[in-house]
mmCIF file with all atom_site columns, C-alpha atoms in Angstrom:
data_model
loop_
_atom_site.group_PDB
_atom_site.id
_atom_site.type_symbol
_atom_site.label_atom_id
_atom_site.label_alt_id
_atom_site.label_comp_id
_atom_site.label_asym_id
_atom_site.label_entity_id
_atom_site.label_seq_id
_atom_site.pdbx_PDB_ins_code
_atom_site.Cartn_x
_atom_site.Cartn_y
_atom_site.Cartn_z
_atom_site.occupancy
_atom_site.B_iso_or_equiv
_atom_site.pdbx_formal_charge
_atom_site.auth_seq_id
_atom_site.auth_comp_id
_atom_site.auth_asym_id
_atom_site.auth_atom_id
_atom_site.pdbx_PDB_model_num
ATOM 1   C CA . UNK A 1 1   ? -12.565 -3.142  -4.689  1.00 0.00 ? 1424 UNK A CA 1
ATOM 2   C CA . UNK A 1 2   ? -12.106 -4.723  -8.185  1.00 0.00 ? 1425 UNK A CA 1
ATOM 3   C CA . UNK A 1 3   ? -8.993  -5.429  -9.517  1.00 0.00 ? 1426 UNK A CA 1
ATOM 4   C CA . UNK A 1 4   ? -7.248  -6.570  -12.555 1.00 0.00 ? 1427 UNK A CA 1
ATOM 5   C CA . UNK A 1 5   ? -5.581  -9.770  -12.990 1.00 0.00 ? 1428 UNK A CA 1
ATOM 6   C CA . UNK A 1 6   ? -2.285  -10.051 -12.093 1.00 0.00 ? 1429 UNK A CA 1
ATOM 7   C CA . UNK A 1 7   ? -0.985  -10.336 -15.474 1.00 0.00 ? 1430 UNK A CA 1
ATOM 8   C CA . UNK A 1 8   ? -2.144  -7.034  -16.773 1.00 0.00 ? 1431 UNK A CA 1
ATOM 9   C CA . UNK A 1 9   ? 0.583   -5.460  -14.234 1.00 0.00 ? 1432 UNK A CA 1
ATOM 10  C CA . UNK A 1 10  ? 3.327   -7.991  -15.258 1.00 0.00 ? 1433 UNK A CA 1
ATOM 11  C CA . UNK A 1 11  ? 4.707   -5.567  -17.681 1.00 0.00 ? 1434 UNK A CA 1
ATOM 12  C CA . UNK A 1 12  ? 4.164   -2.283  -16.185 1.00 0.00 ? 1435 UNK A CA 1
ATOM 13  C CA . UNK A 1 13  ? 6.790   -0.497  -14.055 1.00 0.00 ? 1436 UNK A CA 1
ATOM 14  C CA . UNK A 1 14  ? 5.966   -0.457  -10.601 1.00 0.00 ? 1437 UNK A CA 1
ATOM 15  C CA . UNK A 1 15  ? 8.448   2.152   -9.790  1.00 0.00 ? 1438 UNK A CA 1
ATOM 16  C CA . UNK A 1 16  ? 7.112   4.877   -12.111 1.00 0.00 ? 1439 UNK A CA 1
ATOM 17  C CA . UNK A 1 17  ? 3.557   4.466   -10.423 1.00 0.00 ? 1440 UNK A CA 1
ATOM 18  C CA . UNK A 1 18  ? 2.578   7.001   -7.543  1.00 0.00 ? 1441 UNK A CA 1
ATOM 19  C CA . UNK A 1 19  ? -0.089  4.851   -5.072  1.00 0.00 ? 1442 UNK A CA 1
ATOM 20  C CA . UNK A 1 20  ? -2.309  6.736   -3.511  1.00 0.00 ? 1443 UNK A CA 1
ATOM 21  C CA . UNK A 1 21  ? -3.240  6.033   0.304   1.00 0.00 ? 1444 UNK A CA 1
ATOM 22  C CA . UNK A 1 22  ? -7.151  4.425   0.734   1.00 0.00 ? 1445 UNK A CA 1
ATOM 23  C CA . UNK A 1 23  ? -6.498  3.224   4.932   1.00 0.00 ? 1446 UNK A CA 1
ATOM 24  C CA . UNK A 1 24  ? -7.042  5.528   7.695   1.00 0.00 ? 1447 UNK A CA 1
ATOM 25  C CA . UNK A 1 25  ? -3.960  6.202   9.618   1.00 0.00 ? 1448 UNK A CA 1
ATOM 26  C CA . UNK A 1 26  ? -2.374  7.913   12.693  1.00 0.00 ? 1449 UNK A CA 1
ATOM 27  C CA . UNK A 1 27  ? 0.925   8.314   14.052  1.00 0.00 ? 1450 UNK A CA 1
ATOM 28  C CA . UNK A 1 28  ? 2.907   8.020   16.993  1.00 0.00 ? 1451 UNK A CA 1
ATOM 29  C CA . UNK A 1 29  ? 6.086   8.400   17.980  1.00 0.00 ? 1452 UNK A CA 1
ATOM 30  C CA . UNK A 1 30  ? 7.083   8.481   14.404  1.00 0.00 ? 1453 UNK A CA 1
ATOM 31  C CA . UNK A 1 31  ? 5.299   4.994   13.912  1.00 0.00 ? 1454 UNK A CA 1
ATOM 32  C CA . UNK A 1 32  ? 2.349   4.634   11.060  1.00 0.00 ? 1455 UNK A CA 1
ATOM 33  C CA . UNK A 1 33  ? -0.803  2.617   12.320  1.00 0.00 ? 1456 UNK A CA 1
ATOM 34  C CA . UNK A 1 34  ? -2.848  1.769   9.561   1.00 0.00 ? 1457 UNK A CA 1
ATOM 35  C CA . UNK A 1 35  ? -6.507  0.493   10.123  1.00 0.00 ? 1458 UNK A CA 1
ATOM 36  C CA . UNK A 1 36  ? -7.726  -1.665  7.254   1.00 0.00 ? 1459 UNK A CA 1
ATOM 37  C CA . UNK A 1 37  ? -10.174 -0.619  5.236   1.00 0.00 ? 1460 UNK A CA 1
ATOM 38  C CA . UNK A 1 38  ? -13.171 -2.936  5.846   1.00 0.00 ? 1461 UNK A CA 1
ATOM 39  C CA . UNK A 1 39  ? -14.299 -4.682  2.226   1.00 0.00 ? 1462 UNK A CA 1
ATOM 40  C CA . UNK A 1 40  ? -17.100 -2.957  0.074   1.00 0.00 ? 1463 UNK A CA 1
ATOM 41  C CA . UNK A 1 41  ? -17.483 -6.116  -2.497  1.00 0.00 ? 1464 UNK A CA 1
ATOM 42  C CA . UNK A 1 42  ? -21.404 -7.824  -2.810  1.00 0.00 ? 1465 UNK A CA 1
ATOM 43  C CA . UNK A 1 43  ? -22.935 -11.016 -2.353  1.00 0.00 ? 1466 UNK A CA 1
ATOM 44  C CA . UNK A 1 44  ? -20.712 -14.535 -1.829  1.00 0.00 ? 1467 UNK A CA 1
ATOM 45  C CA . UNK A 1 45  ? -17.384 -13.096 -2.371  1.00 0.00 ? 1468 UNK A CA 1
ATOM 46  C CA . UNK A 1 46  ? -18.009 -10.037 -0.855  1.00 0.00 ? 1469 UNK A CA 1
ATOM 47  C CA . UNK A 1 47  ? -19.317 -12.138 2.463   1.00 0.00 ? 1470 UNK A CA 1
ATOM 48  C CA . UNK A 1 48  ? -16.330 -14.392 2.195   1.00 0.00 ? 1471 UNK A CA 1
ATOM 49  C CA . UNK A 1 49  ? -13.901 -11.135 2.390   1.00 0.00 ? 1472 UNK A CA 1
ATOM 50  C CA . UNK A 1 50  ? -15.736 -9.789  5.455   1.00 0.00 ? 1473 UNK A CA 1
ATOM 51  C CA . UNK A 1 51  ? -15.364 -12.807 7.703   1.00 0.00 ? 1474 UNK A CA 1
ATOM 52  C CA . UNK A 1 52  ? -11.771 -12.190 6.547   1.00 0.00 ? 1475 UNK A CA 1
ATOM 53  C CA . UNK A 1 53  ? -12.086 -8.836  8.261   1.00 0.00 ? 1476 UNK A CA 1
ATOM 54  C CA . UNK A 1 54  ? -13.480 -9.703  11.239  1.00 0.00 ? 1477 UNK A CA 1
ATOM 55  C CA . UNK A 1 55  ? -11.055 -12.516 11.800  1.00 0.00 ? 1478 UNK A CA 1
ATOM 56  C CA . UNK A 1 56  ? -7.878  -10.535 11.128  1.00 0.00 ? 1479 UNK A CA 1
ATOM 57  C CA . UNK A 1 57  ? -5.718  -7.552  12.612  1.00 0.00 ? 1480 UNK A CA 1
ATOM 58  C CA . UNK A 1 58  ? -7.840  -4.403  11.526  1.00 0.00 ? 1481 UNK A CA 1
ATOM 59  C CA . UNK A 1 59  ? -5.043  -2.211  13.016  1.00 0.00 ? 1482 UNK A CA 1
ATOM 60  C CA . UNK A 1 60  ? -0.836  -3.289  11.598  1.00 0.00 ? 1483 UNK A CA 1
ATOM 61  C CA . UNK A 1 61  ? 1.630   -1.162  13.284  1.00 0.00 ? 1484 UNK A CA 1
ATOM 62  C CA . UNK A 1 62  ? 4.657   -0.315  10.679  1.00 0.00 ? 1485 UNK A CA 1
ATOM 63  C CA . UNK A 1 63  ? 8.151   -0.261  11.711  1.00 0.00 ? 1486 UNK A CA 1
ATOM 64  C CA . UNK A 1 64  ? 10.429  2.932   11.188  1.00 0.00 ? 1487 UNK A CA 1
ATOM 65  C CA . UNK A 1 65  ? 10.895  2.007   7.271   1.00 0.00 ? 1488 UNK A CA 1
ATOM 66  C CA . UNK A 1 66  ? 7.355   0.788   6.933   1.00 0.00 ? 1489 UNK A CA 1
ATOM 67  C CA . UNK A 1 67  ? 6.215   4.069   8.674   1.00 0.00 ? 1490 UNK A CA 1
ATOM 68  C CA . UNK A 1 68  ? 8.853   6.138   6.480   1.00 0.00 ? 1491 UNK A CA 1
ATOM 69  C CA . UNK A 1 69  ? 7.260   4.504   3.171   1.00 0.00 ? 1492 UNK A CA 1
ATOM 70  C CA . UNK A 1 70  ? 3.946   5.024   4.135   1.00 0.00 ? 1493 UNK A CA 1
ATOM 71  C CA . UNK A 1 71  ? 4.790   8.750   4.427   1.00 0.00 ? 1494 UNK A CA 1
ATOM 72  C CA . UNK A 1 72  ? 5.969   9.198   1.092   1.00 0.00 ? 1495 UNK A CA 1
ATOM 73  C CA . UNK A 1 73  ? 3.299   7.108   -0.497  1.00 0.00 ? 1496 UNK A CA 1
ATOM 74  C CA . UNK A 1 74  ? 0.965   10.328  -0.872  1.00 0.00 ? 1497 UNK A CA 1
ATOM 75  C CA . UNK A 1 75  ? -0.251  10.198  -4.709  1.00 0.00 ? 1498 UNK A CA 1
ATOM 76  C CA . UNK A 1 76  ? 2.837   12.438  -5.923  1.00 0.00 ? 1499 UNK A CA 1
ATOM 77  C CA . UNK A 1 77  ? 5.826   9.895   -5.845  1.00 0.00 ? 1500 UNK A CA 1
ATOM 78  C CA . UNK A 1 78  ? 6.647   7.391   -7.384  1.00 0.00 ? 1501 UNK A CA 1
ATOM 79  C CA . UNK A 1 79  ? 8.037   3.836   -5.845  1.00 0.00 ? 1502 UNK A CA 1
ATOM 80  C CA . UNK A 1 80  ? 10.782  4.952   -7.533  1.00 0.00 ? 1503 UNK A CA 1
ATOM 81  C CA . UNK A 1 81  ? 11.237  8.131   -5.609  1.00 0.00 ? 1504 UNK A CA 1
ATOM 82  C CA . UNK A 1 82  ? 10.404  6.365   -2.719  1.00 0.00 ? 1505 UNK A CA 1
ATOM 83  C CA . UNK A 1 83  ? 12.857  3.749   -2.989  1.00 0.00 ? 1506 UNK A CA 1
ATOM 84  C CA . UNK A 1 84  ? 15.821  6.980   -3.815  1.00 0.00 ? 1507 UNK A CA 1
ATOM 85  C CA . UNK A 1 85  ? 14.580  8.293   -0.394  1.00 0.00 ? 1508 UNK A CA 1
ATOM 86  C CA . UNK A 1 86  ? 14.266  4.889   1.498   1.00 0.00 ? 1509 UNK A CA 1
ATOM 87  C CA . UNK A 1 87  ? 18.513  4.221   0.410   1.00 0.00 ? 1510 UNK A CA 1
ATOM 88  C CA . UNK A 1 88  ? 18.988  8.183   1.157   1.00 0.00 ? 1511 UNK A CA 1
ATOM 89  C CA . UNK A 1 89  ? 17.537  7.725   5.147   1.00 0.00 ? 1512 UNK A CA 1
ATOM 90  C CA . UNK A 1 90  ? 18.441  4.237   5.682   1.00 0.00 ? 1513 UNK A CA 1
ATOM 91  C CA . UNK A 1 91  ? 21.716  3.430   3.506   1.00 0.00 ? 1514 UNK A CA 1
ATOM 92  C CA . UNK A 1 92  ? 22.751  -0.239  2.482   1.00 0.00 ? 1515 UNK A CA 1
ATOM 93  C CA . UNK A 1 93  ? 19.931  -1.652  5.498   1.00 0.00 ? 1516 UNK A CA 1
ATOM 94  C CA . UNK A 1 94  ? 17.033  -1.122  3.149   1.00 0.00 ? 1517 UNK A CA 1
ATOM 95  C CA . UNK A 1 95  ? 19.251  -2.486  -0.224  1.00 0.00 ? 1518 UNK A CA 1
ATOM 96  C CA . UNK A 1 96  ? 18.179  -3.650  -2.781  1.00 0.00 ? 1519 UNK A CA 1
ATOM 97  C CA . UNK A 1 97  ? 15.687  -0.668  -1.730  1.00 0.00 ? 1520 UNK A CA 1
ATOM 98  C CA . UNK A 1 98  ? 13.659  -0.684  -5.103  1.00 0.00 ? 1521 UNK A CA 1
ATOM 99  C CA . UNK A 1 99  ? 12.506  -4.142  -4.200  1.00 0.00 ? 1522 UNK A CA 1
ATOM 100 C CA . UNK A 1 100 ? 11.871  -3.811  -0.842  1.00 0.00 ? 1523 UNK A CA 1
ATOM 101 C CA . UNK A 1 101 ? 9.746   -0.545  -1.710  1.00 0.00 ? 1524 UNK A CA 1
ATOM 102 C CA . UNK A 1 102 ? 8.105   -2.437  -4.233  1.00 0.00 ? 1525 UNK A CA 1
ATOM 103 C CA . UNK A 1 103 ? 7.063   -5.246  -2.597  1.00 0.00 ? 1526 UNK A CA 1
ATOM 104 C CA . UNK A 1 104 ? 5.969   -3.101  0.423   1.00 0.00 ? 1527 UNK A CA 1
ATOM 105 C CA . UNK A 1 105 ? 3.898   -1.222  -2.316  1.00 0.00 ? 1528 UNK A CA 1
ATOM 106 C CA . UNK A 1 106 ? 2.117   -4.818  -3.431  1.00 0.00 ? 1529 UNK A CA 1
ATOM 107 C CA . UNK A 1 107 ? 1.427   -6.202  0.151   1.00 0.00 ? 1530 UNK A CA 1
ATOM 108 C CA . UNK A 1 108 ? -0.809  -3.221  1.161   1.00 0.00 ? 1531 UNK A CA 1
ATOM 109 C CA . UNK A 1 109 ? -2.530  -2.854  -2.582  1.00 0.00 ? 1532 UNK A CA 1
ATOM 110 C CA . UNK A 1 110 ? -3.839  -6.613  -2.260  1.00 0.00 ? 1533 UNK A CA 1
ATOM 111 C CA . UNK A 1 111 ? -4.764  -5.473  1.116   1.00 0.00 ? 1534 UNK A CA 1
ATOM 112 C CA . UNK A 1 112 ? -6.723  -2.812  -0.123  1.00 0.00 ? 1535 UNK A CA 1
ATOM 113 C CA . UNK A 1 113 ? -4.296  -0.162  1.742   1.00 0.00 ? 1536 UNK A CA 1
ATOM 114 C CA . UNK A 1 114 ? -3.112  1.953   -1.536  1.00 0.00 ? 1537 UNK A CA 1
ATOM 115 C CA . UNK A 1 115 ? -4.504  2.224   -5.199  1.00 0.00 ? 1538 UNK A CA 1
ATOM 116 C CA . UNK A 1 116 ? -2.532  2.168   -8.428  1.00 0.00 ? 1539 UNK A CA 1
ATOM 117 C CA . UNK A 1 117 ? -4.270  5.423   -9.813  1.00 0.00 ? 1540 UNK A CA 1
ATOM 118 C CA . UNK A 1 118 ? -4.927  4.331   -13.660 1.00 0.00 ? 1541 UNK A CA 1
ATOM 119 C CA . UNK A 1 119 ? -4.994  1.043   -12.624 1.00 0.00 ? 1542 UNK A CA 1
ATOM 120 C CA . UNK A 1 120 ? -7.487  0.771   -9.906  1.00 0.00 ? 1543 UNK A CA 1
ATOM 121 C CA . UNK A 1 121 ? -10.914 2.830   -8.870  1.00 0.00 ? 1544 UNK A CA 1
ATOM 122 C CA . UNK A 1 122 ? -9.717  5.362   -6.727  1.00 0.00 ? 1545 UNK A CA 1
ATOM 123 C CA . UNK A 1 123 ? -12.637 6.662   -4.205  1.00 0.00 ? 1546 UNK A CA 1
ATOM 124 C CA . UNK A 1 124 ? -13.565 10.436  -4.345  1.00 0.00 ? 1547 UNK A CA 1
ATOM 125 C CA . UNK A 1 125 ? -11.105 12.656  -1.847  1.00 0.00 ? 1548 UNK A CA 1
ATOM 126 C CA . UNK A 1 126 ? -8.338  10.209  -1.825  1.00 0.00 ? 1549 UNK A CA 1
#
């Protein structure tokens, strides 16, 4: 999947975007499994990113506020919300919760996990 340079998103508040989901996912016993989507870029950089895949954990187990972010991250809130909810659930554990939201947001965009809708090509269905 493309994306834009870093610096486009400098400016842009994280917490007003609403990712939308792109892994497969199952859970159990109130924990999120995500499997990683496997990389659809072409020719030299596209080969370099699937002997990534194959050599890494396809499947990342989330802990209870991982698997309570992942949740919420359904196309219709925010990080924002998400981080209100995260502080509502988990109290001062999760503080400063916007951060923590947001960076959980980045990890699994640059893993190809979520999509900034507006920002990034968002597959058909998702």
């Amino acid at each position: 999947m493309k994306r834009p340079r870093h610096s486009e998103l400098e400016n842009v508040d994280l917490l007003g975007i609403a990712p939308i989901r792109l892994a497969a996912w199952e859970e159990t016993e109130g924990r999120v499994t995500i499997t990683r989507p496997r990389p659809t870029a072409g020719g030299l950089h596209g080969l370099a990113e699937l002997l990534s895949f194959w050599m890494s954990v396809r499947r990342i187990r989330l802990d209870e506020v991982g698997s309570f972010c992942w949740k919420l991250l359904d196309g219709r809130r925010t990080v924002g919300e998400v981080a209100v909810a995260l502080r509502e659930r988990f109290g001062e554990a999760v503080e400063p919760a916007e951060e923590r939201a947001g960076q959980f947001v980045r990890v699994l965009r640059y893993q190809d996990m979520l999509a900034y809708p507006g920002w990034d090509e968002v597959p058909p269905g998702s």
